[in-house]
Coordinates of C-alpha atoms in Angstrom, one line a residue:
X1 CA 82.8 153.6 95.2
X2 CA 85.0 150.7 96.3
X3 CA 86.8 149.0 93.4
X4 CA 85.7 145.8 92.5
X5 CA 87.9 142.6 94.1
X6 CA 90.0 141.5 91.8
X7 CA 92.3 137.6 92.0
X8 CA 94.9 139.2 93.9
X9 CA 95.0 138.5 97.6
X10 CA 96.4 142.3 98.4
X11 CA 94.1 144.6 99.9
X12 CA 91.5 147.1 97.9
X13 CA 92.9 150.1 97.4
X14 CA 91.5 153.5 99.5
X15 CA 90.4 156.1 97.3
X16 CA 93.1 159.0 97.2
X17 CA 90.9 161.5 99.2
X18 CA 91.2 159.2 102.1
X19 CA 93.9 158.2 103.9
X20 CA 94.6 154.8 105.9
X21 CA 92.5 154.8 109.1
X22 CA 94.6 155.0 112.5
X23 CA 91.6 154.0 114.5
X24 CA 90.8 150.5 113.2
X25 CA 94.5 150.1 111.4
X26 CA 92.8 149.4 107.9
X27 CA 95.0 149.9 105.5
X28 CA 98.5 148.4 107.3
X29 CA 99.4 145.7 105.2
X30 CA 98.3 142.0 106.6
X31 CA 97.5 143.1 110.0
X32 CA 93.9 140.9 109.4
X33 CA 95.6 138.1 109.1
X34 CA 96.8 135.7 112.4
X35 CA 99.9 135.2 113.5
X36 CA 101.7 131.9 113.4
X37 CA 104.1 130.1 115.9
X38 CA 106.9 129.0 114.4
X39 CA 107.6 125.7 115.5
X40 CA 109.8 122.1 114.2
X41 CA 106.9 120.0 115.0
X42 CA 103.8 122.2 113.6
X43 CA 103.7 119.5 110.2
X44 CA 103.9 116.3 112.2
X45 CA 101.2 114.2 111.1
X46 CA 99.9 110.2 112.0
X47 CA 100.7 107.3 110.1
X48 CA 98.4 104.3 110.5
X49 CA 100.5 101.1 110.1
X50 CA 99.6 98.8 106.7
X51 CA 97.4 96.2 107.8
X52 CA 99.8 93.3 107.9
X53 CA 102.0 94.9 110.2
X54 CA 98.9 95.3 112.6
X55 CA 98.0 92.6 115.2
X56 CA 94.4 91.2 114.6
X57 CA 92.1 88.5 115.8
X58 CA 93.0 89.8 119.6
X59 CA 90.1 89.3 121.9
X60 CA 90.4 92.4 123.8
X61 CA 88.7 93.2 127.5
X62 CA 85.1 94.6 127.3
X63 CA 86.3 95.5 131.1
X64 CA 85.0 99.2 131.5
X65 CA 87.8 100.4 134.3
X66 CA 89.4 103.5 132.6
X67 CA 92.8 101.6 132.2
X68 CA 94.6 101.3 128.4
X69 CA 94.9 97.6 128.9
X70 CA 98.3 97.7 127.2
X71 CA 101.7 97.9 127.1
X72 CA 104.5 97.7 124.8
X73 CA 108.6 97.8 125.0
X74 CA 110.8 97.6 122.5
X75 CA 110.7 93.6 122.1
X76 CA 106.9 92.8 123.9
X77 CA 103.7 94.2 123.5
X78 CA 100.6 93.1 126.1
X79 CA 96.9 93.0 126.1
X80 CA 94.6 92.7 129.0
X81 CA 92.2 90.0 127.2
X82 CA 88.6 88.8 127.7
X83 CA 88.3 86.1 129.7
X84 CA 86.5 83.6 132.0
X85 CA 87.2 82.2 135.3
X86 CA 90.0 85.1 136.4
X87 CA 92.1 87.6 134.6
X88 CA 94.6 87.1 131.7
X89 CA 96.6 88.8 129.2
X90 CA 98.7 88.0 126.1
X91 CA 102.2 89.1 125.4
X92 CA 103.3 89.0 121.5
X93 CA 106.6 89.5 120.1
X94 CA 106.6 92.8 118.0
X95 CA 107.7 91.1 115.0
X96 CA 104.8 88.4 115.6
X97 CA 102.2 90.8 113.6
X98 CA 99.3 89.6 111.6
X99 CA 96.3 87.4 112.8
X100 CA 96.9 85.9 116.3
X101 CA 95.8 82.4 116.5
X102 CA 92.7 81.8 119.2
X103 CA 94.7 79.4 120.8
X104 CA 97.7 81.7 121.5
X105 CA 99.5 81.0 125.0
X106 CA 98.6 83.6 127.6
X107 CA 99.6 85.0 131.1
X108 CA 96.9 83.7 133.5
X109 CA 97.7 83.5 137.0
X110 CA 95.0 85.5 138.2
X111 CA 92.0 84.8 139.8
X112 CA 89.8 88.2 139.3
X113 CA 90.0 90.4 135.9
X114 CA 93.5 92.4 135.2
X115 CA 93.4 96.1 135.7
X116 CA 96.5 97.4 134.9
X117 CA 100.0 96.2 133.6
X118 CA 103.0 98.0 132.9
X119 CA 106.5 96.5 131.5
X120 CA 109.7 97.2 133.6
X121 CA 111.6 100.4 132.0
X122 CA 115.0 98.7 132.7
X123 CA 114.1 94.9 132.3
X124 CA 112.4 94.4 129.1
X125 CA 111.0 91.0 129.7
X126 CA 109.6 92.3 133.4
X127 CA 106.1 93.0 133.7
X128 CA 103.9 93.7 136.7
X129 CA 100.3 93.3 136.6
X130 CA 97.6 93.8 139.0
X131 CA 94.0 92.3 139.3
X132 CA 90.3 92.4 141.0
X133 CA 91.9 89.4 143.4
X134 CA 93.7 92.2 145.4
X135 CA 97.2 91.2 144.1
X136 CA 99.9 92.6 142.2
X137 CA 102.2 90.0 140.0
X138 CA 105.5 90.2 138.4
X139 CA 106.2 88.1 135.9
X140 CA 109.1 87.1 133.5
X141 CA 108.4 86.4 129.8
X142 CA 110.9 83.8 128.1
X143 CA 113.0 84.7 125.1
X144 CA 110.5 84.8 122.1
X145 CA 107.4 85.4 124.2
X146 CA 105.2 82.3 125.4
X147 CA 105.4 78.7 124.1
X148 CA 102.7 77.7 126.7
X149 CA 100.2 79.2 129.0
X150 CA 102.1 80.9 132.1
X151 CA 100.3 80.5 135.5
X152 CA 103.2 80.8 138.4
X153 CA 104.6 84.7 138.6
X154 CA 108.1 85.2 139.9
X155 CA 106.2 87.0 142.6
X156 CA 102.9 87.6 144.4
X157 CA 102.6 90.7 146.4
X158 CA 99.6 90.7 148.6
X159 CA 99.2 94.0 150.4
X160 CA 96.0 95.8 149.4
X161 CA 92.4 94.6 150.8
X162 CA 90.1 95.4 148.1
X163 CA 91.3 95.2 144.5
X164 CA 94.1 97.3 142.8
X165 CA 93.6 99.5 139.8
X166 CA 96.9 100.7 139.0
X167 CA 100.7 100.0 138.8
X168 CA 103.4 102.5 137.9
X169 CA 107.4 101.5 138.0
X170 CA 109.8 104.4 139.4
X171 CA 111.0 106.4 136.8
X172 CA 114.8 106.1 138.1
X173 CA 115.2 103.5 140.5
X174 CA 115.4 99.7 139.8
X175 CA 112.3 97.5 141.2
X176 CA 110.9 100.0 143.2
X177 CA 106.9 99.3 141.9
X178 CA 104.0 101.2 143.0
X179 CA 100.4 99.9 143.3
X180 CA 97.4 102.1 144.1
X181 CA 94.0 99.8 145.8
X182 CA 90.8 100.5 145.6
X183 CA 91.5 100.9 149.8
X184 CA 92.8 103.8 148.7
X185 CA 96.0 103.6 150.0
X186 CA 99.5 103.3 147.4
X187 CA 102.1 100.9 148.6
X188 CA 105.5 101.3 147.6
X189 CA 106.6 97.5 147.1
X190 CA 110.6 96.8 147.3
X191 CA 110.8 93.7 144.7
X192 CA 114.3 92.9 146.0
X193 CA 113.2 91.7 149.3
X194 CA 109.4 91.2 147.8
X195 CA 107.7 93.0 150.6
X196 CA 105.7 96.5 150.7
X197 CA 108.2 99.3 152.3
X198 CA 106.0 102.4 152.2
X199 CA 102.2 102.8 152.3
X200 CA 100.9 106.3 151.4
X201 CA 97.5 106.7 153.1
X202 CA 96.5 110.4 152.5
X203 CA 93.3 109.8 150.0
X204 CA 89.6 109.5 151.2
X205 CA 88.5 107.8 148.0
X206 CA 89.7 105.5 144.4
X207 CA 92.8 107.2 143.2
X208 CA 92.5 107.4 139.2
X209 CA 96.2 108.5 138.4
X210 CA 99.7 108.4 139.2
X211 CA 102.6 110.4 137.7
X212 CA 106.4 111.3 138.6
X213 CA 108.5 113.9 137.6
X214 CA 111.6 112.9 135.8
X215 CA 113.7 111.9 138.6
X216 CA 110.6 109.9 140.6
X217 CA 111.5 112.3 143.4
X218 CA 107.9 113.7 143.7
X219 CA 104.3 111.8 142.5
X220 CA 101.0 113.3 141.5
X221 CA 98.0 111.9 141.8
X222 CA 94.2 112.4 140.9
X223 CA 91.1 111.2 143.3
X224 CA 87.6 110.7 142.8
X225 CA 87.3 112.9 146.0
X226 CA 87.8 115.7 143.0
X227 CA 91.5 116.2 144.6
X228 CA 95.3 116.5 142.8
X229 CA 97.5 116.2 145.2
X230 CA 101.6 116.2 144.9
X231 CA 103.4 114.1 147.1
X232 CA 106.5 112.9 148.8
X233 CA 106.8 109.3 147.8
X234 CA 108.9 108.0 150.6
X235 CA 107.2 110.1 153.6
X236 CA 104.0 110.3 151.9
X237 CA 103.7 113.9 152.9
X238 CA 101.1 116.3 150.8
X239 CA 103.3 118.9 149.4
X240 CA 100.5 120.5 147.5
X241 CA 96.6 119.9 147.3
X242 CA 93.8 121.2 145.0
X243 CA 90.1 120.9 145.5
X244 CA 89.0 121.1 141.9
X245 CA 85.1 121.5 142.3
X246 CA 84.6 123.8 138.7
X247 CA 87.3 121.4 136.7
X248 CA 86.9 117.8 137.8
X249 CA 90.1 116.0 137.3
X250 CA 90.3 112.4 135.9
X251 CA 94.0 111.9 134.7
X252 CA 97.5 114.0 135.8
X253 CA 100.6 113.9 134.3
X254 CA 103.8 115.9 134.8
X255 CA 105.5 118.1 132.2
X256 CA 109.4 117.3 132.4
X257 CA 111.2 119.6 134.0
X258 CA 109.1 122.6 133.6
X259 CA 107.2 122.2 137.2
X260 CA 104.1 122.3 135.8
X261 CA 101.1 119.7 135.4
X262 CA 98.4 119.1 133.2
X263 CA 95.0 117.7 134.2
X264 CA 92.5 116.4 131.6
X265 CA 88.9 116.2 133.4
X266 CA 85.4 117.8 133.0
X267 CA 84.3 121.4 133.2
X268 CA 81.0 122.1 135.1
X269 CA 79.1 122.2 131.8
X270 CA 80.8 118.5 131.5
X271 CA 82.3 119.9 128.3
X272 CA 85.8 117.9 128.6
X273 CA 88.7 120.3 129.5
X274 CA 92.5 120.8 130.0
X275 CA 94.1 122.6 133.0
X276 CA 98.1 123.7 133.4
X277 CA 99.0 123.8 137.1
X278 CA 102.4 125.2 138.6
X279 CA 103.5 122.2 140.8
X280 CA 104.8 124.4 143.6
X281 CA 101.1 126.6 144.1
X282 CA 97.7 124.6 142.8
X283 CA 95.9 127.2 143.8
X284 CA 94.6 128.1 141.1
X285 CA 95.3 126.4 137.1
X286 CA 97.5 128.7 135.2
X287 CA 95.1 128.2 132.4
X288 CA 91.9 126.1 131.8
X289 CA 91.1 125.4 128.0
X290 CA 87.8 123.5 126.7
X291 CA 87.8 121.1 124.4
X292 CA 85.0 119.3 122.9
X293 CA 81.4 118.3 124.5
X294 CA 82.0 114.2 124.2
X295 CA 81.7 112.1 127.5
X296 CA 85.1 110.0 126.7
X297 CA 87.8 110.1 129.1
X298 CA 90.7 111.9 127.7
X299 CA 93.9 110.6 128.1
X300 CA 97.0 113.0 128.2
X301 CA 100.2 111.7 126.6
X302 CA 103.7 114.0 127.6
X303 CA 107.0 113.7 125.1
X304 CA 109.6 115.4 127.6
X305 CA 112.1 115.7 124.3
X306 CA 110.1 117.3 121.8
X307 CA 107.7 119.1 124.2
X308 CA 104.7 118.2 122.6
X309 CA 101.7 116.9 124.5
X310 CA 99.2 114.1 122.9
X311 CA 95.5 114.4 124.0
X312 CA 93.2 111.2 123.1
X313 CA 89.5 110.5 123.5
X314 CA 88.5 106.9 125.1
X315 CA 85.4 106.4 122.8
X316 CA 86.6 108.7 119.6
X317 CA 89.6 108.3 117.2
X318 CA 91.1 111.2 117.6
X319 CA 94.7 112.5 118.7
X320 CA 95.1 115.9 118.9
X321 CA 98.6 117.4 120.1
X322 CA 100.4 120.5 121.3
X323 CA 103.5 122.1 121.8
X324 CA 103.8 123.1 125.8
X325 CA 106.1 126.3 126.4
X326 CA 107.5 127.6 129.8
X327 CA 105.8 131.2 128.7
X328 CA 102.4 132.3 127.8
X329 CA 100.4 131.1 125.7
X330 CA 102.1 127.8 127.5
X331 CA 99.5 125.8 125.2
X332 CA 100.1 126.0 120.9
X333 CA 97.8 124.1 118.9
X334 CA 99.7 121.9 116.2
X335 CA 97.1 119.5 114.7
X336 CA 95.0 116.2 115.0
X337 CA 95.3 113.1 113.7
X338 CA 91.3 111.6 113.2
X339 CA 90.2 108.0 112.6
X340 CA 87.1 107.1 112.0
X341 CA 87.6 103.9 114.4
X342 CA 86.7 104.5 118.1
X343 CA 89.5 103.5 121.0
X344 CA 89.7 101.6 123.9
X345 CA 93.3 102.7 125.0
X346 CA 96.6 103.9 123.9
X347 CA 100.3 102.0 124.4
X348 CA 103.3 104.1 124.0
X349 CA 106.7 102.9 122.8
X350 CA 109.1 104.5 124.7
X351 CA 111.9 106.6 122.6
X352 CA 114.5 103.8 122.3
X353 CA 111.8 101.4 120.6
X354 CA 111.0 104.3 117.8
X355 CA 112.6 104.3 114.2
X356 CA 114.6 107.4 114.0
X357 CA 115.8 106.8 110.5
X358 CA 111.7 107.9 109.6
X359 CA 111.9 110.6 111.9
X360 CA 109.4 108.9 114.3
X361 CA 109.0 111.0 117.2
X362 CA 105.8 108.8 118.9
X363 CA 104.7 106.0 118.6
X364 CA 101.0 104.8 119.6
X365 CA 99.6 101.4 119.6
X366 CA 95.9 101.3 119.3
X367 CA 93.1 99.4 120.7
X368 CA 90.0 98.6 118.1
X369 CA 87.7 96.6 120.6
X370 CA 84.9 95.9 117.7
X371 CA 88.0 94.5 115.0
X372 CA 89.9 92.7 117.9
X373 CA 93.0 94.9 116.3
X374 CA 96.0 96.6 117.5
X375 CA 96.8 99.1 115.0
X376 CA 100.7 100.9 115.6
X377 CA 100.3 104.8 114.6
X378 CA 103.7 106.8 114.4
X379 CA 103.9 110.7 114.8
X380 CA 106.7 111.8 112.1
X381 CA 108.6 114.8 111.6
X382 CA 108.2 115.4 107.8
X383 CA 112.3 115.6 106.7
X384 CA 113.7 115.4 103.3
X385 CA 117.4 114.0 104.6
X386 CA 117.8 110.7 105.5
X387 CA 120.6 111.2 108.1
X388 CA 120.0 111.4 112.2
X389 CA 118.1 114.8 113.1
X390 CA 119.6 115.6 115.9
X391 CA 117.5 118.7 116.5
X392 CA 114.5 116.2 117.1
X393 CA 116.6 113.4 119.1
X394 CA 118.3 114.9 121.9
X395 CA 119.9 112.5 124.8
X396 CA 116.7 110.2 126.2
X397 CA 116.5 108.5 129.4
X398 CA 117.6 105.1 128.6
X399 CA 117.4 101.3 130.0
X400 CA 120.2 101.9 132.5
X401 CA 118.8 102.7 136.6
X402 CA 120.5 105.5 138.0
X403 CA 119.9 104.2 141.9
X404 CA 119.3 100.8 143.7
X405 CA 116.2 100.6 146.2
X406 CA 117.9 101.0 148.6
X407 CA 119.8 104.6 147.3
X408 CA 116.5 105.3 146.8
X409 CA 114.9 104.2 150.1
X410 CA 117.3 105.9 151.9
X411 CA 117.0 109.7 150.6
X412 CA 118.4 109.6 147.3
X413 CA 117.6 111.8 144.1
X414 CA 119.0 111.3 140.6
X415 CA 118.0 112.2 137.2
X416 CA 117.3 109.6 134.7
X417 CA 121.1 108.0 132.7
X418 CA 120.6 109.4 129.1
X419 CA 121.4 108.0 126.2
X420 CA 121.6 109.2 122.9
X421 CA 119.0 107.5 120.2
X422 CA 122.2 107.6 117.4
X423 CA 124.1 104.9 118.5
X424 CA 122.1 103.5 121.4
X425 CA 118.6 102.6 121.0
X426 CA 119.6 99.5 119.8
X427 CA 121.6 98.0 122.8
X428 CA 119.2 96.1 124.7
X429 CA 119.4 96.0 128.8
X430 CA 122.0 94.0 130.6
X431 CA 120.5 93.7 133.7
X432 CA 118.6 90.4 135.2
X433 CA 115.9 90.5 137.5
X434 CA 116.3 88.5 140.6
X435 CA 113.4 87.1 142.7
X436 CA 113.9 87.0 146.4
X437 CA 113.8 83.5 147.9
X438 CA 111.5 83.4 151.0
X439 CA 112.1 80.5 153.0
X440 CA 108.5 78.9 154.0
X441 CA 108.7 77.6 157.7
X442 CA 106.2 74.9 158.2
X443 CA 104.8 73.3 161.7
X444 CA 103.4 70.2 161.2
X445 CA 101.2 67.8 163.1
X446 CA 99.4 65.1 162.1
X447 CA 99.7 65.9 158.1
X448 CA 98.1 69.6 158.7
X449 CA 100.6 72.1 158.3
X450 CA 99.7 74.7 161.2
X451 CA 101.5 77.8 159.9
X452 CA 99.3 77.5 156.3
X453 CA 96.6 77.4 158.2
X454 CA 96.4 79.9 160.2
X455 CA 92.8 81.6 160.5
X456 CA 92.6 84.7 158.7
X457 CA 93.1 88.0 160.8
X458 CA 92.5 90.4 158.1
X459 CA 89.9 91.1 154.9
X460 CA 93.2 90.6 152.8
X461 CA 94.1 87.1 154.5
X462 CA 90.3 86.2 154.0
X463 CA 90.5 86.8 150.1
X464 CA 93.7 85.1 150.0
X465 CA 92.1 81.8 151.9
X466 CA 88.9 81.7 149.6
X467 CA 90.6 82.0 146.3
X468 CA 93.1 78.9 147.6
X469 CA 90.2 77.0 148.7
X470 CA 87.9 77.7 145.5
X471 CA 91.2 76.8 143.1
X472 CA 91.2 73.4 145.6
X473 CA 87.5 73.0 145.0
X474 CA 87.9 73.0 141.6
X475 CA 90.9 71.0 141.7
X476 CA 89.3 68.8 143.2
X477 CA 86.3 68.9 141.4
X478 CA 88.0 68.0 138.1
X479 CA 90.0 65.0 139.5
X480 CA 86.4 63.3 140.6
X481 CA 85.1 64.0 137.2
X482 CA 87.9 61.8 135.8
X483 CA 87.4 59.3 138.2
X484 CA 83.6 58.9 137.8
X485 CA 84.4 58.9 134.0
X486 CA 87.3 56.1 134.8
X487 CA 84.3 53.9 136.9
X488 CA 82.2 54.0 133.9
X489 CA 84.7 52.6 131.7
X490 CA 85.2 50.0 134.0
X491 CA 81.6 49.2 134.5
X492 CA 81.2 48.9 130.5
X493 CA 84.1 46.9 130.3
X494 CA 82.8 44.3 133.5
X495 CA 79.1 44.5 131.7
X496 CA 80.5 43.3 128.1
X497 CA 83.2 40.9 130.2
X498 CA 79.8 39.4 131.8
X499 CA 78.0 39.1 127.8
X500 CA 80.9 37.7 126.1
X501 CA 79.8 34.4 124.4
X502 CA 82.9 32.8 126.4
X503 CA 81.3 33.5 130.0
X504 CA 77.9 31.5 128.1

C-alpha cells in the first residue's frame, strides 16, 4: 500500500522492495514539475492610471478602418474624433488631463474622415495625418496645444487617387513620410521640397501594414492579397514575398535587429494566430502559435530594448506580452494584463516620454469608445531601489536624425543616434520644421485665373476640383443666408418706418 499524502509537497515515498523506476523517471526528485525561464521582465505587470490623470469626455471615431486613431509624444497626444462634414482630430497637452470640454479647439482641415496620424519622431509638434479626401497633411501645433480651431496645414500633399489609410515617418531620416492609398501604391513624399519622390507600386490590393527595421533601410508590408512582402524603399524592389494562404496576415512588424518578423493574422480555423518569419527566407514561418478564438484584430506592439513583444485585442481588454529570443523556443510567455473595458486602439509613448524613476518600461494609452476615455496604462519592472536601472534602460534611439533626405535619397544607411534615458530623456528636440515655399504662377484674363482652372486630367485632379467647388458652394451658401437674413431686417425695419405714428 501507498502511504497516505501527507502536507508536505515532497514526493511519496516507494516502498523498500522497489526501487525508483528508470522507465517513467518516477522517483527523481522534481522532474514533474516545469521548467521556468529565467527572465528580468517575467513580473512586469500593468498599471491603469487613477482616473484624474485620464482624459475623458473625448468623442472618439465610431470610424471602423483598423487604425488606433491615436498618437502620443512626449508633450502631445491626438485623437482621430467623430465628426460631421470632413475629418478632424484633437491634440491635448499631456498635462491637460481630466474632462475635455465639448468645445475644445480641434485640427480640421479635412474634408473626408481621418485615417491615420502619426507625430514626427524628431519634431514633436509635427504631425502628419491622412484622410478619405485622398490627401495627406502636415501640420504644426503651437506651444501649449490649440487656442482655436486649426484649418490651414503647413502642407497638402496630393498624390494618391483614392483615399489613404496609412502614414509612417522614416525611422532615421528627417521628413522623409510615407503614405500607403487605397490605389495601392506607397509614395515616399520628400517634405523638404513638398513633393512625392518615390512611388512603390508592387501590391495588387489595400495594404494594411507598414514597418521598418531599425535603420529604415528595408519596409515590410501586409496586403489583403494575403501577401508580406519585404521591400527596398527607394527602388521599391521585392526582396522577399510570402503567400500566406493557411495564416492570413493582418498586421507586420519587425523585431530589431534580430532579422526576423512577426505577423498577427488568422489561422484557417479563423482562431487568431502569431507567426515568426526570418526576413531573409519567408518561406515558411519559423513558428506559428494560436492564440484565442475572438474575431478582434490583434495588434503587435515590439520594445527593441527590453525584447519583449505586446499583443492586444481590438474589441477585448487584454494585453498579453512576451519575451522574443534569437534561439528556440524564440517565443516565452510572461503574462497579461486584462481589463474588463473593450479597446478601440493602442498609442505608445516612445522611450524618452516614459518615467524611468518608476521603472516604466511601456507605456500605452488607451481608447474606451463607450466612456469617451483615454486611459494611460504603464508596464513596470517591479524594483525595490529607487536609483536608474540601467539593466532595463540601455542607450534608445533619440530625437536627433541621423541623415538628411537627401543622404537618404541618395543611397545612404545609418542606424538610429542613441541616447541614454539617464540624463537625456528630458532634452526636448532642437530642430524646426521648415515648409517649402512654392511659388503659385497665375495667368490671368479677364478676372479668371487660367492656370487654377485648368480641367482636370486625372481622378486625383477631379477630387481636388469637387472638394474646392463644394467648400465654394457652401461658402457661398452661407454668405446668402446672411444676406437674406440682413433683407429681412431691413424690410421689418421699412414696414415699422411706414406704421410709425409720425408717417400718420
Amino acid at each position: 500500500m501507498w502511504p497516505e499524502a501527507g502536507p508536505s509537497r515532497a514526493s511519496p515515498a516507494l516502498p523498500p522492495c522497489q526501487p525508483p523506476c528508470t522507465e517513467c523517471g518516477f522517483g527523481e526528485q522534481m522532474s514533474w514539475r516545469p521548467q521556468y525561464r529565467s527572465s528580468k521582465f517575467r513580473n512586469v505587470y500593468g498599471k491603469v492610471a487613477n482616473r484624474e490623470h485620464c482624459f475623458d469626455g473625448i468623442p472618439i471615431t465610431k470610424n471602423v478602418h483598423d487604425n488606433h486613431f491615436c498618437a502620443v509624444n512626449a508633450r502631445f497626444l491626438a485623437i482621430v474624433t467623430e465628426s460631421a462634414g470632413g475629418g478632424s482630430f484633437l491634440v491635448i497637452p499631456l498635462e491637460q488631463t481630466g474632462r475635455i470640454e465639448p468645445n475644445y479647439p480641434k485640427v480640421c482641415g479635412h474634408q473626408g474622415n481621418v485615417l491615420d496620424i502619426k507625430w514626427n519622431p524628431f519634431i514633436d509638434n509635427i504631425i502628419a495625418s491622412c484622410s478619405e479626401d485622398t490627401s495627406v497633411r502636415i501640420w504644426e501645433i503651437p506651444e501649449g496645444g490649440l487656442k482655436r480651431n486649426m484649418t490651414e496645414a503647413l502642407l497638402e500633399l496630393h498624390g494618391h487617387s483614392r483615399r489613404v489609410g496609412l502614414v509612417e515617418w522614416h525611422p532615421t531620416t528627417n521628413n522623409i513620410l510615407f503614405s500607403a492609398g487605397y490605389d495601392y501604391k506607397v509614395l515616399i513624399w520628400n517634405l523638404d521640397v513638398g513633393e512625392p519622390v518615390k512611388m512603390i507600386d508592387c501590391h495588387s490590393d489595400v495594404i494594411l501594414c507598414m514597418s521598418f527595421n531599425t535603420d529604415g533601410s528595408l519596409l515590410t508590408t501586409t496586403c489583403k492579397d494575403k501577401k508580406l512582402r519585404v521591400i527596398e524603399p527607394r527602388s521599391g524592389r521585392v526582396l522577399q514575398e510570402a503567400n500566406c494562404k493557411n495564416h492570413r496576415v493582418n498586421r507586420v512588424v519587425f523585431l530589431g535587429n534580430m532579422k526576423r518578423l512577426l505577423t498577427t493574422g488568422v489561422s484557417r480555423w479563423n482562431t487568431r494566430q502569431i507567426a515568426l518569419w526570418d526576413q531573409e527566407d519567408l518561406s515558411m514561418p519559423l513558428i506559428e502559435e494560436e492564440i484565442d478564438g475572438l474575431s478582434g484584430l490583434l495588434f503587435p506592439f515590439y520594445d527593441a530594448d527590453t525584447h519583449m513583444l505586446y499583443l492586444a485585442g481590438k474589441g477585448d481588454g487584454n494585453i498579453r506580452y512576451y519575451e522574443i529570443s534569437t534561439e528556440k523556443p524564440y517565443l516565452s510567455y510572461l503574462m497579461e494584463f486584462r481589463s474588463p473595458a473593450p479597446q478601440k486602439g493602442l498609442g505608445v509613448m516612445p522611450k524618452h516620454g516614459l518615467d524611468v524613476s518608476a521603472c516604466e518600461v511601456f507605456r500605452f494609452y488607451k481608447l474606451v469608445t463607450l466612456k469617451g476615455l483615454i486611459e494611460p496604462i504603464s508596464m513596470i519592472v517591479p524594483r525595490r531601489s529607487d536609483s536608474y536601472q540601467e539593466d532595463i534602460y540601455p542607450m534608445t534611439p533619440g530625437t536627433e536624425p541621423a541623415l538628411t533626405p537627401d543622404e537618404w535619397l541618395g543611397g545612404i544607411d545609418r542606424d538610429p543616434v542613441l541616447m541614454s534615458l539617464k540624463e537625456g530623456y528630458k532634452k526636448s528636440s532642437k530642430m524646426v520644421f521648415k515648409a517649402p515655399i512654392k511659388e503659385k504662377k497665375s495667368v490671368v484674363v479677364n478676372g479668371i485665373d487660367l492656370l487654377e482652372n485648368v480641367p482636370p486630367r486625372t481622378e486625383n485632379e477631379l477630387l481636388r476640383m469637387f472638394f474646392r467647388q463644394q467648400d465654394e458652394i457652401r461658402r457661398l451658401k452661407e454668405e446668402l443666408a446672411q444676406k437674406d437674413i440682413r433683407i429681412r431686417q431691413l424690410q421689418l425695419e421699412l414696414k415699422n418706418l411706414r406704421n410709425s405714428p409720425k408717417n400718420c
